[in-house]
Amino acid sequence: PDEGVKALQEAVLLAEDSGALDALGMALLVLHLVYMVRGEFDSSREHAELGAAIAKKTGDTDLLSMHTANLG
């Protein structure tokens, strides 16, 4: 499981470095969900908030709804 998280964290860094905001938003979404399932709620919330900000910036309302659905 930790290998998957590491791969996702690397995907976030690559997406940030390349400016691929769509890929960044999706990688943050998957990390948000993984951390939520693992019970790491602070990390989950942090990634959801970052992803929501990306979704707002790109105007992706579908991604925005997925990032904010579990924020409460």
PDB file of N, CA and C in Angstrom:
ATOM      1  N   PRO A   1       0.822  -1.222   0.000  1.00  0.00           N
ATOM      2  CA  PRO A   1       0.000   0.000   0.000  1.00  0.00           C
ATOM      3  C   PRO A   1       0.857   1.274   0.000  1.00  0.00           C
ATOM      4  N   ASP A   2       1.955   1.250   0.757  1.00  0.00           N
ATOM      5  CA  ASP A   2       2.794   2.439   0.800  1.00  0.00           C
ATOM      6  C   ASP A   2       3.452   2.717  -0.544  1.00  0.00           C
ATOM      7  N   GLU A   3       3.695   1.677  -1.323  1.00  0.00           N
ATOM      8  CA  GLU A   3       4.282   1.867  -2.646  1.00  0.00           C
ATOM      9  C   GLU A   3       3.324   2.637  -3.543  1.00  0.00           C
ATOM     10  N   GLY A   4       2.040   2.350  -3.407  1.00  0.00           N
ATOM     11  CA  GLY A   4       1.033   3.072  -4.189  1.00  0.00           C
ATOM     12  C   GLY A   4       0.983   4.537  -3.819  1.00  0.00           C
ATOM     13  N   VAL A   5       1.065   4.817  -2.527  1.00  0.00           N
ATOM     14  CA  VAL A   5       1.054   6.209  -2.067  1.00  0.00           C
ATOM     15  C   VAL A   5       2.291   6.930  -2.572  1.00  0.00           C
ATOM     16  N   LYS A   6       3.429   6.265  -2.519  1.00  0.00           N
ATOM     17  CA  LYS A   6       4.663   6.881  -3.028  1.00  0.00           C
ATOM     18  C   LYS A   6       4.549   7.188  -4.516  1.00  0.00           C
ATOM     19  N   ALA A   7       3.958   6.265  -5.262  1.00  0.00           N
ATOM     20  CA  ALA A   7       3.786   6.488  -6.699  1.00  0.00           C
ATOM     21  C   ALA A   7       2.852   7.673  -6.950  1.00  0.00           C
ATOM     22  N   LEU A   8       1.801   7.774  -6.172  1.00  0.00           N
ATOM     23  CA  LEU A   8       0.883   8.905  -6.318  1.00  0.00           C
ATOM     24  C   LEU A   8       1.551  10.221  -5.940  1.00  0.00           C
ATOM     25  N   GLN A   9       2.355  10.199  -4.890  1.00  0.00           N
ATOM     26  CA  GLN A   9       3.078  11.410  -4.501  1.00  0.00           C
ATOM     27  C   GLN A   9       4.044  11.834  -5.604  1.00  0.00           C
ATOM     28  N   GLU A  10       4.680  10.865  -6.248  1.00  0.00           N
ATOM     29  CA  GLU A  10       5.564  11.177  -7.371  1.00  0.00           C
ATOM     30  C   GLU A  10       4.764  11.742  -8.542  1.00  0.00           C
ATOM     31  N   ALA A  11       3.568  11.195  -8.754  1.00  0.00           N
ATOM     32  CA  ALA A  11       2.708  11.704  -9.826  1.00  0.00           C
ATOM     33  C   ALA A  11       2.324  13.153  -9.566  1.00  0.00           C
ATOM     34  N   VAL A  12       2.061  13.483  -8.311  1.00  0.00           N
ATOM     35  CA  VAL A  12       1.734  14.865  -7.947  1.00  0.00           C
ATOM     36  C   VAL A  12       2.907  15.776  -8.279  1.00  0.00           C
ATOM     37  N   LEU A  13       4.105  15.363  -7.906  1.00  0.00           N
ATOM     38  CA  LEU A  13       5.290  16.187  -8.167  1.00  0.00           C
ATOM     39  C   LEU A  13       5.519  16.371  -9.667  1.00  0.00           C
ATOM     40  N   LEU A  14       5.383  15.284 -10.424  1.00  0.00           N
ATOM     41  CA  LEU A  14       5.567  15.377 -11.873  1.00  0.00           C
ATOM     42  C   LEU A  14       4.515  16.287 -12.509  1.00  0.00           C
ATOM     43  N   ALA A  15       3.280  16.166 -12.062  1.00  0.00           N
ATOM     44  CA  ALA A  15       2.211  17.001 -12.613  1.00  0.00           C
ATOM     45  C   ALA A  15       2.443  18.466 -12.262  1.00  0.00           C
ATOM     46  N   GLU A  16       2.892  18.720 -11.038  1.00  0.00           N
ATOM     47  CA  GLU A  16       3.201  20.102 -10.641  1.00  0.00           C
ATOM     48  C   GLU A  16       4.324  20.665 -11.500  1.00  0.00           C
ATOM     49  N   ASP A  17       5.386  19.886 -11.642  1.00  0.00           N
ATOM     50  CA  ASP A  17       6.549  20.347 -12.401  1.00  0.00           C
ATOM     51  C   ASP A  17       6.229  20.609 -13.865  1.00  0.00           C
ATOM     52  N   SER A  18       5.335  19.805 -14.427  1.00  0.00           N
ATOM     53  CA  SER A  18       5.020  19.941 -15.847  1.00  0.00           C
ATOM     54  C   SER A  18       3.846  20.878 -16.111  1.00  0.00           C
ATOM     55  N   GLY A  19       3.159  21.291 -15.051  1.00  0.00           N
ATOM     56  CA  GLY A  19       2.012  22.175 -15.209  1.00  0.00           C
ATOM     57  C   GLY A  19       0.759  21.466 -15.703  1.00  0.00           C
ATOM     58  N   ALA A  20       0.729  20.151 -15.576  1.00  0.00           N
ATOM     59  CA  ALA A  20      -0.426  19.361 -16.011  1.00  0.00           C
ATOM     60  C   ALA A  20      -1.487  19.377 -14.916  1.00  0.00           C
ATOM     61  N   LEU A  21      -2.295  20.435 -14.915  1.00  0.00           N
ATOM     62  CA  LEU A  21      -3.246  20.618 -13.828  1.00  0.00           C
ATOM     63  C   LEU A  21      -4.325  19.547 -13.786  1.00  0.00           C
ATOM     64  N   ASP A  22      -4.716  19.020 -14.935  1.00  0.00           N
ATOM     65  CA  ASP A  22      -5.728  17.962 -14.934  1.00  0.00           C
ATOM     66  C   ASP A  22      -5.190  16.705 -14.253  1.00  0.00           C
ATOM     67  N   ALA A  23      -3.962  16.330 -14.559  1.00  0.00           N
ATOM     68  CA  ALA A  23      -3.333  15.172 -13.930  1.00  0.00           C
ATOM     69  C   ALA A  23      -3.093  15.429 -12.445  1.00  0.00           C
ATOM     70  N   LEU A  24      -2.726  16.640 -12.110  1.00  0.00           N
ATOM     71  CA  LEU A  24      -2.508  17.001 -10.712  1.00  0.00           C
ATOM     72  C   LEU A  24      -3.805  16.853  -9.921  1.00  0.00           C
ATOM     73  N   GLY A  25      -4.888  17.363 -10.471  1.00  0.00           N
ATOM     74  CA  GLY A  25      -6.167  17.269  -9.777  1.00  0.00           C
ATOM     75  C   GLY A  25      -6.590  15.834  -9.540  1.00  0.00           C
ATOM     76  N   MET A  26      -6.376  14.981 -10.534  1.00  0.00           N
ATOM     77  CA  MET A  26      -6.752  13.570 -10.385  1.00  0.00           C
ATOM     78  C   MET A  26      -5.851  12.842  -9.396  1.00  0.00           C
ATOM     79  N   ALA A  27      -4.555  13.106  -9.430  1.00  0.00           N
ATOM     80  CA  ALA A  27      -3.638  12.467  -8.485  1.00  0.00           C
ATOM     81  C   ALA A  27      -3.968  12.888  -7.056  1.00  0.00           C
ATOM     82  N   LEU A  28      -4.299  14.148  -6.876  1.00  0.00           N
ATOM     83  CA  LEU A  28      -4.680  14.621  -5.544  1.00  0.00           C
ATOM     84  C   LEU A  28      -5.986  13.972  -5.093  1.00  0.00           C
ATOM     85  N   LEU A  29      -6.900  13.751  -6.021  1.00  0.00           N
ATOM     86  CA  LEU A  29      -8.159  13.094  -5.679  1.00  0.00           C
ATOM     87  C   LEU A  29      -7.913  11.671  -5.187  1.00  0.00           C
ATOM     88  N   VAL A  30      -7.091  10.941  -5.905  1.00  0.00           N
ATOM     89  CA  VAL A  30      -6.830   9.558  -5.499  1.00  0.00           C
ATOM     90  C   VAL A  30      -6.119   9.525  -4.152  1.00  0.00           C
ATOM     91  N   LEU A  31      -5.166  10.420  -3.940  1.00  0.00           N
ATOM     92  CA  LEU A  31      -4.494  10.485  -2.628  1.00  0.00           C
ATOM     93  C   LEU A  31      -5.491  10.841  -1.532  1.00  0.00           C
ATOM     94  N   HIS A  32      -6.371  11.789  -1.802  1.00  0.00           N
ATOM     95  CA  HIS A  32      -7.414  12.165  -0.835  1.00  0.00           C
ATOM     96  C   HIS A  32      -8.215  10.933  -0.428  1.00  0.00           C
ATOM     97  N   LEU A  33      -8.637  10.140  -1.408  1.00  0.00           N
ATOM     98  CA  LEU A  33      -9.453   8.965  -1.123  1.00  0.00           C
ATOM     99  C   LEU A  33      -8.658   7.871  -0.409  1.00  0.00           C
ATOM    100  N   VAL A  34      -7.418   7.662  -0.811  1.00  0.00           N
ATOM    101  CA  VAL A  34      -6.577   6.656  -0.147  1.00  0.00           C
ATOM    102  C   VAL A  34      -6.385   7.021   1.318  1.00  0.00           C
ATOM    103  N   TYR A  35      -6.030   8.273   1.574  1.00  0.00           N
ATOM    104  CA  TYR A  35      -5.829   8.688   2.962  1.00  0.00           C
ATOM    105  C   TYR A  35      -7.125   8.581   3.770  1.00  0.00           C
ATOM    106  N   MET A  36      -8.255   8.872   3.156  1.00  0.00           N
ATOM    107  CA  MET A  36      -9.528   8.772   3.854  1.00  0.00           C
ATOM    108  C   MET A  36      -9.803   7.317   4.257  1.00  0.00           C
ATOM    109  N   VAL A  37      -9.607   6.394   3.332  1.00  0.00           N
ATOM    110  CA  VAL A  37      -9.842   4.981   3.608  1.00  0.00           C
ATOM    111  C   VAL A  37      -8.879   4.469   4.686  1.00  0.00           C
ATOM    112  N   ARG A  38      -7.675   4.996   4.686  1.00  0.00           N
ATOM    113  CA  ARG A  38      -6.679   4.586   5.689  1.00  0.00           C
ATOM    114  C   ARG A  38      -6.898   5.243   7.041  1.00  0.00           C
ATOM    115  N   GLY A  39      -7.851   6.155   7.121  1.00  0.00           N
ATOM    116  CA  GLY A  39      -8.123   6.836   8.382  1.00  0.00           C
ATOM    117  C   GLY A  39      -7.183   7.981   8.676  1.00  0.00           C
ATOM    118  N   GLU A  40      -6.447   8.430   7.674  1.00  0.00           N
ATOM    119  CA  GLU A  40      -5.517   9.550   7.833  1.00  0.00           C
ATOM    120  C   GLU A  40      -6.246  10.817   7.380  1.00  0.00           C
ATOM    121  N   PHE A  41      -7.148  11.275   8.252  1.00  0.00           N
ATOM    122  CA  PHE A  41      -8.102  12.302   7.859  1.00  0.00           C
ATOM    123  C   PHE A  41      -7.485  13.677   7.640  1.00  0.00           C
ATOM    124  N   ASP A  42      -6.445  14.012   8.365  1.00  0.00           N
ATOM    125  CA  ASP A  42      -5.793  15.307   8.139  1.00  0.00           C
ATOM    126  C   ASP A  42      -5.147  15.347   6.753  1.00  0.00           C
ATOM    127  N   SER A  43      -4.458  14.272   6.397  1.00  0.00           N
ATOM    128  CA  SER A  43      -3.847  14.207   5.064  1.00  0.00           C
ATOM    129  C   SER A  43      -4.918  14.166   3.980  1.00  0.00           C
ATOM    130  N   SER A  44      -5.994  13.440   4.247  1.00  0.00           N
ATOM    131  CA  SER A  44      -7.088  13.367   3.285  1.00  0.00           C
ATOM    132  C   SER A  44      -7.659  14.753   3.026  1.00  0.00           C
ATOM    133  N   ARG A  45      -7.931  15.492   4.093  1.00  0.00           N
ATOM    134  CA  ARG A  45      -8.503  16.834   3.966  1.00  0.00           C
ATOM    135  C   ARG A  45      -7.547  17.763   3.225  1.00  0.00           C
ATOM    136  N   GLU A  46      -6.261  17.681   3.559  1.00  0.00           N
ATOM    137  CA  GLU A  46      -5.259  18.536   2.912  1.00  0.00           C
ATOM    138  C   GLU A  46      -5.253  18.315   1.397  1.00  0.00           C
ATOM    139  N   HIS A  47      -5.275  17.059   0.976  1.00  0.00           N
ATOM    140  CA  HIS A  47      -5.248  16.759  -0.456  1.00  0.00           C
ATOM    141  C   HIS A  47      -6.560  17.128  -1.130  1.00  0.00           C
ATOM    142  N   ALA A  48      -7.663  16.962  -0.420  1.00  0.00           N
ATOM    143  CA  ALA A  48      -8.962  17.364  -0.977  1.00  0.00           C
ATOM    144  C   ALA A  48      -9.006  18.871  -1.196  1.00  0.00           C
ATOM    145  N   GLU A  49      -8.503  19.629  -0.240  1.00  0.00           N
ATOM    146  CA  GLU A  49      -8.513  21.092  -0.371  1.00  0.00           C
ATOM    147  C   GLU A  49      -7.592  21.552  -1.505  1.00  0.00           C
ATOM    148  N   LEU A  50      -6.428  20.926  -1.610  1.00  0.00           N
ATOM    149  CA  LEU A  50      -5.528  21.273  -2.721  1.00  0.00           C
ATOM    150  C   LEU A  50      -6.170  20.929  -4.063  1.00  0.00           C
ATOM    151  N   GLY A  51      -6.777  19.765  -4.136  1.00  0.00           N
ATOM    152  CA  GLY A  51      -7.429  19.348  -5.369  1.00  0.00           C
ATOM    153  C   GLY A  51      -8.601  20.239  -5.733  1.00  0.00           C
ATOM    154  N   ALA A  52      -9.361  20.659  -4.727  1.00  0.00           N
ATOM    155  CA  ALA A  52     -10.486  21.556  -4.974  1.00  0.00           C
ATOM    156  C   ALA A  52      -9.990  22.883  -5.538  1.00  0.00           C
ATOM    157  N   ALA A  53      -8.883  23.365  -5.023  1.00  0.00           N
ATOM    158  CA  ALA A  53      -8.323  24.616  -5.530  1.00  0.00           C
ATOM    159  C   ALA A  53      -7.901  24.473  -6.997  1.00  0.00           C
ATOM    160  N   ILE A  54      -7.326  23.334  -7.333  1.00  0.00           N
ATOM    161  CA  ILE A  54      -6.938  23.082  -8.721  1.00  0.00           C
ATOM    162  C   ILE A  54      -8.178  23.016  -9.603  1.00  0.00           C
ATOM    163  N   ALA A  55      -9.191  22.305  -9.140  1.00  0.00           N
ATOM    164  CA  ALA A  55     -10.426  22.161  -9.913  1.00  0.00           C
ATOM    165  C   ALA A  55     -11.091  23.516 -10.146  1.00  0.00           C
ATOM    166  N   LYS A  56     -11.071  24.369  -9.127  1.00  0.00           N
ATOM    167  CA  LYS A  56     -11.636  25.718  -9.298  1.00  0.00           C
ATOM    168  C   LYS A  56     -10.835  26.501 -10.338  1.00  0.00           C
ATOM    169  N   LYS A  57      -9.515  26.362 -10.260  1.00  0.00           N
ATOM    170  CA  LYS A  57      -8.645  27.102 -11.184  1.00  0.00           C
ATOM    171  C   LYS A  57      -8.883  26.685 -12.631  1.00  0.00           C
ATOM    172  N   THR A  58      -9.134  25.391 -12.842  1.00  0.00           N
ATOM    173  CA  THR A  58      -9.320  24.892 -14.202  1.00  0.00           C
ATOM    174  C   THR A  58     -10.783  24.911 -14.645  1.00  0.00           C
ATOM    175  N   GLY A  59     -11.681  25.179 -13.711  1.00  0.00           N
ATOM    176  CA  GLY A  59     -13.107  25.195 -14.038  1.00  0.00           C
ATOM    177  C   GLY A  59     -13.712  23.813 -14.184  1.00  0.00           C
ATOM    178  N   ASP A  60     -13.074  22.813 -13.615  1.00  0.00           N
ATOM    179  CA  ASP A  60     -13.549  21.434 -13.713  1.00  0.00           C
ATOM    180  C   ASP A  60     -14.537  21.162 -12.575  1.00  0.00           C
ATOM    181  N   THR A  61     -15.809  21.351 -12.853  1.00  0.00           N
ATOM    182  CA  THR A  61     -16.830  21.212 -11.809  1.00  0.00           C
ATOM    183  C   THR A  61     -17.018  19.763 -11.362  1.00  0.00           C
ATOM    184  N   ASP A  62     -16.805  18.803 -12.257  1.00  0.00           N
ATOM    185  CA  ASP A  62     -16.901  17.406 -11.855  1.00  0.00           C
ATOM    186  C   ASP A  62     -15.826  17.063 -10.830  1.00  0.00           C
ATOM    187  N   LEU A  63     -14.610  17.449 -11.123  1.00  0.00           N
ATOM    188  CA  LEU A  63     -13.505  17.195 -10.204  1.00  0.00           C
ATOM    189  C   LEU A  63     -13.710  17.958  -8.900  1.00  0.00           C
ATOM    190  N   LEU A  64     -14.210  19.158  -8.983  1.00  0.00           N
ATOM    191  CA  LEU A  64     -14.482  19.952  -7.785  1.00  0.00           C
ATOM    192  C   LEU A  64     -15.474  19.217  -6.877  1.00  0.00           C
ATOM    193  N   SER A  65     -16.520  18.690  -7.468  1.00  0.00           N
ATOM    194  CA  SER A  65     -17.520  17.997  -6.654  1.00  0.00           C
ATOM    195  C   SER A  65     -16.941  16.750  -5.993  1.00  0.00           C
ATOM    196  N   MET A  66     -16.048  16.046  -6.695  1.00  0.00           N
ATOM    197  CA  MET A  66     -15.434  14.860  -6.113  1.00  0.00           C
ATOM    198  C   MET A  66     -14.493  15.220  -4.959  1.00  0.00           C
ATOM    199  N   HIS A  67     -13.798  16.334  -5.098  1.00  0.00           N
ATOM    200  CA  HIS A  67     -12.883  16.743  -4.029  1.00  0.00           C
ATOM    201  C   HIS A  67     -13.633  17.264  -2.807  1.00  0.00           C
ATOM    202  N   THR A  68     -14.748  17.885  -3.009  1.00  0.00           N
ATOM    203  CA  THR A  68     -15.454  18.513  -1.884  1.00  0.00           C
ATOM    204  C   THR A  68     -16.528  17.626  -1.270  1.00  0.00           C
ATOM    205  N   ALA A  69     -16.857  16.515  -1.893  1.00  0.00           N
ATOM    206  CA  ALA A  69     -17.954  15.663  -1.407  1.00  0.00           C
ATOM    207  C   ALA A  69     -17.737  15.176   0.016  1.00  0.00           C
ATOM    208  N   ASN A  70     -16.507  14.959   0.413  1.00  0.00           N
ATOM    209  CA  ASN A  70     -16.231  14.397   1.739  1.00  0.00           C
ATOM    210  C   ASN A  70     -15.636  15.393   2.722  1.00  0.00           C
ATOM    211  N   LEU A  71     -15.659  16.662   2.362  1.00  0.00           N
ATOM    212  CA  LEU A  71     -15.068  17.652   3.268  1.00  0.00           C
ATOM    213  C   LEU A  71     -15.986  18.015   4.427  1.00  0.00           C
ATOM    214  N   GLY A  72     -17.262  17.826   4.250  1.00  0.00           N
ATOM    215  CA  GLY A  72     -18.222  18.092   5.330  1.00  0.00           C
ATOM    216  C   GLY A  72     -18.542  19.504   5.583  1.00  0.00           C
TER     217      GLY A  72
END
